[in-house]
Amino acid sequence: MSWIGFTLLAAFMQAVRTAGQKQLSLHLTAMSTTLSRYLFGLPVALLYTAALWYWQPNASPQWSGSFLFWAGLASVAQIGATWCLVTAFRFNNFAVGTTLAKTEALQTALIGWWLFGLPLAMLGWFALVVGFLGVLVMGNPKTLFSNKHAWRSPALLYGLAAGALFAVASLSLRTAALSLKVDTLLAAALTLSSMVMLQTVICAVWVSTTETKPWQRLWQYRRLALFIGITSALGSIGWFTAMALHNPALVKTLGQVEFLMTLAITRWVFHERIHRYQGWGMVLVVTSVILLLQ
């Protein structure tokens, strides 16, 4: 059950990282903010990988075209998913888009079962549905369903696309890690380092060719960017390892406890009010976690 510990680590780090990204995005573009996550997280990923390999000097990863394909697909899908999610924010009724992005766990289960042959028990499906309902409630259903025009917004398409791409990324990185045929921890670390290096290059080329003085602005906010990079890398270590150990759909379902952690940060760090509907949503998410762990 070590996947549970890695998932909880990932969820906590993601909640903390999101708070940091919220601040940094006030000063940088969406892609520069994304670049900070990979650029400053890369040294952490490489050090973690080197440490694991040091303790397993005889490990012989089976590098192959299959690994390169799946790791590359996961890298591009993750960047695309982030872009779709950020794009959804640009529309007035983006609540629909962001909520549909949280169908990631359900889409991971469906794609995993259909294309990757990952089975899921009936209790697992039930936990998935209860967890998504909890996320929906915390997103305030009144806001989502009171405006019919919201469901005609392009945010709907971008939200679903983000969820689908995140699902593809999760399943692809698991396939890439397992193809190395070494210890799970090392396989996940090697996959993480490979992906972050590729993502850093892609984002760096993008901002260098489309933005004005992105590196100066990134250096100006280097402390916040470093915080985001470190927490992102630690979160990715948790996600990658948990999904290499267990079904990504169930990992993502348990990972929804991130919302509880985010609400805690909202209440005790930013001193913002937690509404009653968010409390009911928390109950549903906790229920899904309990069902999942049976």
mmCIF file of C-alpha atoms in Angstrom:
data_model
loop_
_atom_site.group_PDB
_atom_site.id
_atom_site.type_symbol
_atom_site.label_atom_id
_atom_site.label_comp_id
_atom_site.label_asym_id
_atom_site.label_seq_id
_atom_site.Cartn_x
_atom_site.Cartn_y
_atom_site.Cartn_z
ATOM 1 C CA MET A 1 0.000 0.000 0.000
ATOM 2 C CA SER A 2 2.986 2.333 -0.397
ATOM 3 C CA TRP A 3 1.184 3.951 -3.347
ATOM 4 C CA ILE A 4 -1.109 5.618 -0.813
ATOM 5 C CA GLY A 5 1.769 7.432 0.875
ATOM 6 C CA PHE A 6 3.203 8.619 -2.436
ATOM 7 C CA THR A 7 -0.240 9.809 -3.565
ATOM 8 C CA LEU A 8 -0.800 11.808 -0.372
ATOM 9 C CA LEU A 9 2.655 13.370 -0.760
ATOM 10 C CA ALA A 10 1.802 14.292 -4.352
ATOM 11 C CA ALA A 11 -1.584 15.769 -3.435
ATOM 12 C CA PHE A 12 -0.113 17.924 -0.663
ATOM 13 C CA MET A 13 2.739 19.210 -2.822
ATOM 14 C CA GLN A 14 0.346 19.951 -5.675
ATOM 15 C CA ALA A 15 -1.914 21.978 -3.379
ATOM 16 C CA VAL A 16 1.061 23.988 -2.104
ATOM 17 C CA ARG A 17 2.463 24.418 -5.625
ATOM 18 C CA THR A 18 -0.885 25.667 -6.905
ATOM 19 C CA ALA A 19 -0.885 28.400 -4.271
ATOM 20 C CA GLY A 20 2.579 29.442 -5.471
ATOM 21 C CA GLN A 21 1.579 29.349 -9.135
ATOM 22 C CA LYS A 22 -1.409 31.527 -8.355
ATOM 23 C CA GLN A 23 0.978 34.209 -7.121
ATOM 24 C CA LEU A 24 3.536 33.826 -9.920
ATOM 25 C CA SER A 25 0.897 33.926 -12.668
ATOM 26 C CA LEU A 26 0.151 37.510 -11.617
ATOM 27 C CA HIS A 27 3.596 38.491 -12.910
ATOM 28 C CA LEU A 28 4.389 36.002 -15.694
ATOM 29 C CA THR A 29 2.575 34.504 -18.668
ATOM 30 C CA ALA A 30 0.977 31.081 -18.429
ATOM 31 C CA MET A 31 3.814 29.415 -20.369
ATOM 32 C CA SER A 32 6.563 31.158 -18.372
ATOM 33 C CA THR A 33 4.849 30.048 -15.174
ATOM 34 C CA THR A 34 4.742 26.519 -16.576
ATOM 35 C CA LEU A 35 8.429 26.760 -17.500
ATOM 36 C CA SER A 36 9.333 27.668 -13.911
ATOM 37 C CA ARG A 37 7.754 24.422 -12.755
ATOM 38 C CA TYR A 38 10.005 22.318 -14.977
ATOM 39 C CA LEU A 39 13.180 24.415 -15.050
ATOM 40 C CA PHE A 40 13.538 24.807 -11.298
ATOM 41 C CA GLY A 41 12.233 21.326 -10.584
ATOM 42 C CA LEU A 42 14.705 19.600 -12.906
ATOM 43 C CA PRO A 43 17.703 19.656 -10.466
ATOM 44 C CA VAL A 44 15.546 18.040 -7.770
ATOM 45 C CA ALA A 45 14.376 15.312 -10.161
ATOM 46 C CA LEU A 46 17.932 14.616 -11.317
ATOM 47 C CA LEU A 47 19.332 14.480 -7.762
ATOM 48 C CA TYR A 48 16.551 12.111 -6.681
ATOM 49 C CA THR A 49 17.200 9.861 -9.671
ATOM 50 C CA ALA A 50 20.961 9.894 -9.088
ATOM 51 C CA ALA A 51 20.480 8.952 -5.420
ATOM 52 C CA LEU A 52 18.267 5.980 -6.295
ATOM 53 C CA TRP A 53 20.683 4.805 -8.971
ATOM 54 C CA TYR A 54 23.582 5.119 -6.524
ATOM 55 C CA TRP A 55 21.886 2.604 -4.241
ATOM 56 C CA GLN A 56 21.177 0.313 -7.194
ATOM 57 C CA PRO A 57 24.469 0.419 -9.161
ATOM 58 C CA ASN A 58 23.707 -2.837 -10.955
ATOM 59 C CA ALA A 59 20.359 -1.664 -12.330
ATOM 60 C CA SER A 60 20.154 -1.922 -16.118
ATOM 61 C CA PRO A 61 17.161 -0.011 -17.521
ATOM 62 C CA GLN A 62 15.978 -1.346 -20.864
ATOM 63 C CA TRP A 63 15.957 1.851 -22.921
ATOM 64 C CA SER A 64 13.883 1.400 -26.031
ATOM 65 C CA GLY A 65 11.867 3.156 -28.668
ATOM 66 C CA SER A 66 8.772 2.235 -26.664
ATOM 67 C CA PHE A 67 10.034 4.190 -23.655
ATOM 68 C CA LEU A 68 10.866 7.232 -25.781
ATOM 69 C CA PHE A 69 7.442 7.149 -27.413
ATOM 70 C CA TRP A 70 5.417 6.871 -24.196
ATOM 71 C CA ALA A 71 7.569 9.331 -22.234
ATOM 72 C CA GLY A 72 7.400 11.808 -25.111
ATOM 73 C CA LEU A 73 3.639 11.397 -25.406
ATOM 74 C CA ALA A 74 3.215 11.915 -21.660
ATOM 75 C CA SER A 75 5.380 15.053 -21.758
ATOM 76 C CA VAL A 76 3.493 16.683 -24.612
ATOM 77 C CA ALA A 77 0.089 15.639 -23.222
ATOM 78 C CA GLN A 78 0.882 17.170 -19.823
ATOM 79 C CA ILE A 79 1.928 20.482 -21.383
ATOM 80 C CA GLY A 80 -1.153 20.455 -23.632
ATOM 81 C CA ALA A 81 -3.432 19.725 -20.692
ATOM 82 C CA THR A 82 -1.999 22.640 -18.723
ATOM 83 C CA TRP A 83 -2.453 24.947 -21.718
ATOM 84 C CA CYS A 84 -6.089 23.857 -22.167
ATOM 85 C CA LEU A 85 -6.823 24.450 -18.501
ATOM 86 C CA VAL A 86 -5.257 27.912 -18.509
ATOM 87 C CA THR A 87 -7.132 28.750 -21.722
ATOM 88 C CA ALA A 88 -10.416 27.791 -20.053
ATOM 89 C CA PHE A 89 -9.748 30.488 -17.456
ATOM 90 C CA ARG A 90 -10.019 33.174 -20.143
ATOM 91 C CA PHE A 91 -13.748 32.695 -20.602
ATOM 92 C CA ASN A 92 -16.316 34.331 -18.349
ATOM 93 C CA ASN A 93 -17.949 31.016 -17.440
ATOM 94 C CA PHE A 94 -14.771 29.057 -16.906
ATOM 95 C CA ALA A 95 -16.229 27.223 -13.881
ATOM 96 C CA VAL A 96 -17.695 24.668 -16.292
ATOM 97 C CA GLY A 97 -14.364 24.103 -17.988
ATOM 98 C CA THR A 98 -12.345 23.742 -14.817
ATOM 99 C CA THR A 99 -14.874 21.369 -13.273
ATOM 100 C CA LEU A 100 -14.909 19.183 -16.379
ATOM 101 C CA ALA A 101 -11.113 19.096 -16.233
ATOM 102 C CA LYS A 102 -11.613 17.233 -12.966
ATOM 103 C CA THR A 103 -13.138 14.366 -14.942
ATOM 104 C CA GLU A 104 -9.494 13.332 -15.297
ATOM 105 C CA ALA A 105 -9.929 10.400 -12.898
ATOM 106 C CA LEU A 106 -12.998 9.119 -14.746
ATOM 107 C CA GLN A 107 -11.357 9.559 -18.139
ATOM 108 C CA THR A 108 -8.216 7.831 -16.873
ATOM 109 C CA ALA A 109 -10.330 4.853 -15.821
ATOM 110 C CA LEU A 110 -12.163 4.700 -19.157
ATOM 111 C CA ILE A 111 -9.073 5.147 -21.340
ATOM 112 C CA GLY A 112 -7.072 2.823 -19.120
ATOM 113 C CA TRP A 113 -9.702 0.089 -19.415
ATOM 114 C CA TRP A 114 -10.332 0.598 -23.141
ATOM 115 C CA LEU A 115 -6.824 1.165 -24.524
ATOM 116 C CA PHE A 116 -4.424 -0.045 -21.830
ATOM 117 C CA GLY A 117 -6.316 -3.050 -20.486
ATOM 118 C CA LEU A 118 -6.344 -1.844 -16.867
ATOM 119 C CA PRO A 119 -9.355 -3.408 -15.097
ATOM 120 C CA LEU A 120 -11.290 -1.672 -12.336
ATOM 121 C CA ALA A 121 -13.600 -3.320 -9.791
ATOM 122 C CA MET A 122 -17.176 -2.117 -9.323
ATOM 123 C CA LEU A 123 -16.280 -0.536 -5.970
ATOM 124 C CA GLY A 124 -13.504 1.395 -7.705
ATOM 125 C CA TRP A 125 -15.939 2.794 -10.279
ATOM 126 C CA PHE A 126 -18.349 3.770 -7.499
ATOM 127 C CA ALA A 127 -15.564 5.552 -5.612
ATOM 128 C CA LEU A 128 -14.657 7.421 -8.806
ATOM 129 C CA VAL A 129 -18.206 8.676 -9.282
ATOM 130 C CA VAL A 130 -18.617 9.711 -5.626
ATOM 131 C CA GLY A 131 -15.285 11.528 -5.735
ATOM 132 C CA PHE A 132 -16.225 13.432 -8.891
ATOM 133 C CA LEU A 133 -19.574 14.422 -7.356
ATOM 134 C CA GLY A 134 -17.637 15.785 -4.398
ATOM 135 C CA VAL A 135 -15.450 17.871 -6.702
ATOM 136 C CA LEU A 136 -18.571 19.064 -8.536
ATOM 137 C CA VAL A 137 -20.216 20.153 -5.287
ATOM 138 C CA MET A 138 -17.099 21.981 -4.111
ATOM 139 C CA GLY A 139 -17.125 23.828 -7.422
ATOM 140 C CA ASN A 140 -20.595 25.188 -6.484
ATOM 141 C CA PRO A 141 -23.250 23.460 -8.643
ATOM 142 C CA LYS A 142 -25.460 26.567 -8.494
ATOM 143 C CA THR A 143 -22.822 28.509 -10.428
ATOM 144 C CA LEU A 144 -22.355 25.699 -12.913
ATOM 145 C CA PHE A 145 -25.998 25.047 -13.749
ATOM 146 C CA SER A 146 -27.723 28.424 -13.218
ATOM 147 C CA ASN A 147 -26.410 29.843 -16.501
ATOM 148 C CA LYS A 148 -27.359 27.741 -19.516
ATOM 149 C CA HIS A 149 -25.031 29.763 -21.733
ATOM 150 C CA ALA A 150 -22.078 28.559 -19.659
ATOM 151 C CA TRP A 151 -22.420 25.119 -21.199
ATOM 152 C CA ARG A 152 -22.117 26.627 -24.671
ATOM 153 C CA SER A 153 -18.838 28.282 -23.784
ATOM 154 C CA PRO A 154 -15.586 27.033 -25.377
ATOM 155 C CA ALA A 155 -14.481 26.485 -21.764
ATOM 156 C CA LEU A 156 -16.466 23.240 -21.854
ATOM 157 C CA LEU A 157 -14.367 21.886 -24.717
ATOM 158 C CA TYR A 158 -11.098 23.046 -23.175
ATOM 159 C CA GLY A 159 -12.055 21.553 -19.805
ATOM 160 C CA LEU A 160 -12.829 18.143 -21.269
ATOM 161 C CA ALA A 161 -9.664 18.295 -23.380
ATOM 162 C CA ALA A 162 -7.580 19.100 -20.308
ATOM 163 C CA GLY A 163 -9.029 16.131 -18.426
ATOM 164 C CA ALA A 164 -8.443 13.811 -21.373
ATOM 165 C CA LEU A 165 -4.857 14.961 -21.885
ATOM 166 C CA PHE A 166 -4.049 14.630 -18.188
ATOM 167 C CA ALA A 167 -5.459 11.095 -18.365
ATOM 168 C CA VAL A 168 -3.291 10.265 -21.400
ATOM 169 C CA ALA A 169 -0.240 11.672 -19.609
ATOM 170 C CA SER A 170 -0.876 9.552 -16.505
ATOM 171 C CA LEU A 171 -1.349 6.319 -18.430
ATOM 172 C CA SER A 172 1.557 6.991 -20.793
ATOM 173 C CA LEU A 173 4.066 7.714 -18.049
ATOM 174 C CA ARG A 174 3.058 4.498 -16.293
ATOM 175 C CA THR A 175 3.614 2.537 -19.508
ATOM 176 C CA ALA A 176 6.969 4.247 -20.051
ATOM 177 C CA ALA A 177 8.142 3.485 -16.514
ATOM 178 C CA LEU A 178 7.136 -0.188 -16.653
ATOM 179 C CA SER A 179 8.928 -0.617 -19.990
ATOM 180 C CA LEU A 180 12.285 0.040 -18.282
ATOM 181 C CA LYS A 181 11.931 -3.214 -16.314
ATOM 182 C CA VAL A 182 13.830 -2.072 -13.218
ATOM 183 C CA ASP A 183 12.818 -1.380 -9.618
ATOM 184 C CA THR A 184 9.605 0.665 -9.567
ATOM 185 C CA LEU A 185 11.091 3.601 -7.649
ATOM 186 C CA LEU A 186 14.022 3.903 -10.041
ATOM 187 C CA ALA A 187 11.815 3.415 -13.103
ATOM 188 C CA ALA A 188 9.500 6.202 -11.983
ATOM 189 C CA ALA A 189 12.454 8.489 -11.242
ATOM 190 C CA LEU A 190 14.067 7.852 -14.639
ATOM 191 C CA THR A 191 10.772 8.534 -16.383
ATOM 192 C CA LEU A 192 10.288 11.723 -14.368
ATOM 193 C CA SER A 193 13.769 13.051 -15.159
ATOM 194 C CA SER A 194 13.421 12.252 -18.859
ATOM 195 C CA MET A 195 10.054 13.958 -19.091
ATOM 196 C CA VAL A 196 11.057 17.072 -17.147
ATOM 197 C CA MET A 197 14.142 17.534 -19.328
ATOM 198 C CA LEU A 198 12.015 17.328 -22.484
ATOM 199 C CA GLN A 199 9.328 19.610 -21.043
ATOM 200 C CA THR A 200 11.936 22.173 -19.987
ATOM 201 C CA VAL A 201 13.316 22.295 -23.528
ATOM 202 C CA ILE A 202 9.851 22.583 -25.115
ATOM 203 C CA CYS A 203 8.715 25.380 -22.785
ATOM 204 C CA ALA A 204 12.066 27.204 -23.009
ATOM 205 C CA VAL A 205 11.971 27.239 -26.804
ATOM 206 C CA TRP A 206 8.356 28.382 -26.733
ATOM 207 C CA VAL A 207 8.863 31.377 -24.408
ATOM 208 C CA SER A 208 12.129 32.346 -26.119
ATOM 209 C CA THR A 209 10.420 32.632 -29.498
ATOM 210 C CA THR A 210 7.054 34.077 -28.478
ATOM 211 C CA GLU A 211 7.720 36.359 -25.487
ATOM 212 C CA THR A 212 9.768 39.490 -24.835
ATOM 213 C CA LYS A 213 12.529 39.156 -22.225
ATOM 214 C CA PRO A 214 11.000 36.078 -20.531
ATOM 215 C CA TRP A 215 14.277 35.071 -18.876
ATOM 216 C CA GLN A 216 14.757 38.442 -17.210
ATOM 217 C CA ARG A 217 11.266 38.328 -15.745
ATOM 218 C CA LEU A 218 11.705 34.736 -14.635
ATOM 219 C CA TRP A 219 14.967 35.634 -12.890
ATOM 220 C CA GLN A 220 13.247 38.583 -11.224
ATOM 221 C CA TYR A 221 10.831 36.192 -9.507
ATOM 222 C CA ARG A 222 13.341 33.358 -9.080
ATOM 223 C CA ARG A 223 12.592 32.749 -5.390
ATOM 224 C CA LEU A 224 8.914 32.077 -6.006
ATOM 225 C CA ALA A 225 9.791 30.110 -9.141
ATOM 226 C CA LEU A 226 12.257 28.009 -7.140
ATOM 227 C CA PHE A 227 9.556 27.261 -4.562
ATOM 228 C CA ILE A 228 7.202 26.169 -7.349
ATOM 229 C CA GLY A 229 9.892 24.041 -8.972
ATOM 230 C CA ILE A 230 10.824 22.208 -5.784
ATOM 231 C CA THR A 231 7.239 21.498 -4.723
ATOM 232 C CA SER A 232 6.378 20.472 -8.277
ATOM 233 C CA ALA A 233 9.279 18.026 -8.438
ATOM 234 C CA LEU A 234 8.387 16.492 -5.067
ATOM 235 C CA GLY A 235 4.762 16.218 -6.153
ATOM 236 C CA SER A 236 5.775 14.596 -9.445
ATOM 237 C CA ILE A 237 7.929 12.081 -7.575
ATOM 238 C CA GLY A 238 4.813 11.123 -5.634
ATOM 239 C CA TRP A 239 2.518 10.962 -8.676
ATOM 240 C CA PHE A 240 4.946 9.073 -10.905
ATOM 241 C CA THR A 241 5.821 6.501 -8.263
ATOM 242 C CA ALA A 242 2.212 5.942 -7.177
ATOM 243 C CA MET A 243 1.043 5.456 -10.774
ATOM 244 C CA ALA A 244 3.896 3.060 -11.502
ATOM 245 C CA LEU A 245 2.825 1.040 -8.453
ATOM 246 C CA HIS A 246 -0.945 1.123 -8.937
ATOM 247 C CA ASN A 247 -3.817 1.835 -11.343
ATOM 248 C CA PRO A 248 -3.577 5.564 -12.296
ATOM 249 C CA ALA A 249 -7.370 5.954 -12.113
ATOM 250 C CA LEU A 250 -7.406 4.987 -8.434
ATOM 251 C CA VAL A 251 -4.315 7.079 -7.738
ATOM 252 C CA LYS A 252 -6.063 10.115 -9.211
ATOM 253 C CA THR A 253 -9.213 9.362 -7.218
ATOM 254 C CA LEU A 254 -7.288 9.277 -3.944
ATOM 255 C CA GLY A 255 -5.410 12.370 -5.122
ATOM 256 C CA GLN A 256 -8.645 14.340 -4.935
ATOM 257 C CA VAL A 257 -7.857 14.876 -1.265
ATOM 258 C CA GLU A 258 -5.824 17.730 -2.745
ATOM 259 C CA PHE A 259 -9.066 19.723 -2.663
ATOM 260 C CA LEU A 260 -9.320 19.237 1.076
ATOM 261 C CA MET A 261 -5.739 20.446 1.466
ATOM 262 C CA THR A 262 -6.413 23.413 -0.814
ATOM 263 C CA LEU A 263 -9.438 24.380 1.268
ATOM 264 C CA ALA A 264 -7.318 24.143 4.414
ATOM 265 C CA ILE A 265 -4.736 26.477 2.849
ATOM 266 C CA THR A 266 -7.548 28.794 1.758
ATOM 267 C CA ARG A 267 -8.952 28.925 5.290
ATOM 268 C CA TRP A 268 -5.832 29.080 7.442
ATOM 269 C CA VAL A 269 -3.282 30.761 5.157
ATOM 270 C CA PHE A 270 -5.383 33.134 3.072
ATOM 271 C CA HIS A 271 -8.113 33.464 5.755
ATOM 272 C CA GLU A 272 -10.923 33.012 3.243
ATOM 273 C CA ARG A 273 -14.334 31.654 4.135
ATOM 274 C CA ILE A 274 -15.291 28.023 3.418
ATOM 275 C CA HIS A 275 -18.902 27.780 2.237
ATOM 276 C CA ARG A 276 -21.430 25.147 3.279
ATOM 277 C CA TYR A 277 -21.502 23.486 -0.157
ATOM 278 C CA GLN A 278 -17.730 23.063 0.074
ATOM 279 C CA GLY A 279 -18.217 21.208 3.348
ATOM 280 C CA TRP A 280 -20.642 18.781 1.697
ATOM 281 C CA GLY A 281 -18.199 18.330 -1.149
ATOM 282 C CA MET A 282 -15.488 17.479 1.355
ATOM 283 C CA VAL A 283 -17.747 14.797 2.851
ATOM 284 C CA LEU A 284 -18.228 13.191 -0.566
ATOM 285 C CA VAL A 285 -14.500 13.250 -1.365
ATOM 286 C CA VAL A 286 -13.663 11.677 2.000
ATOM 287 C CA THR A 287 -16.360 9.044 1.371
ATOM 288 C CA SER A 288 -14.822 8.184 -1.994
ATOM 289 C CA VAL A 289 -11.413 7.808 -0.340
ATOM 290 C CA ILE A 290 -12.844 5.483 2.316
ATOM 291 C CA LEU A 291 -14.502 3.360 -0.379
ATOM 292 C CA LEU A 292 -11.281 3.309 -2.344
ATOM 293 C CA LEU A 293 -9.250 2.005 0.558
ATOM 294 C CA GLN A 294 -11.583 -0.889 1.355
#
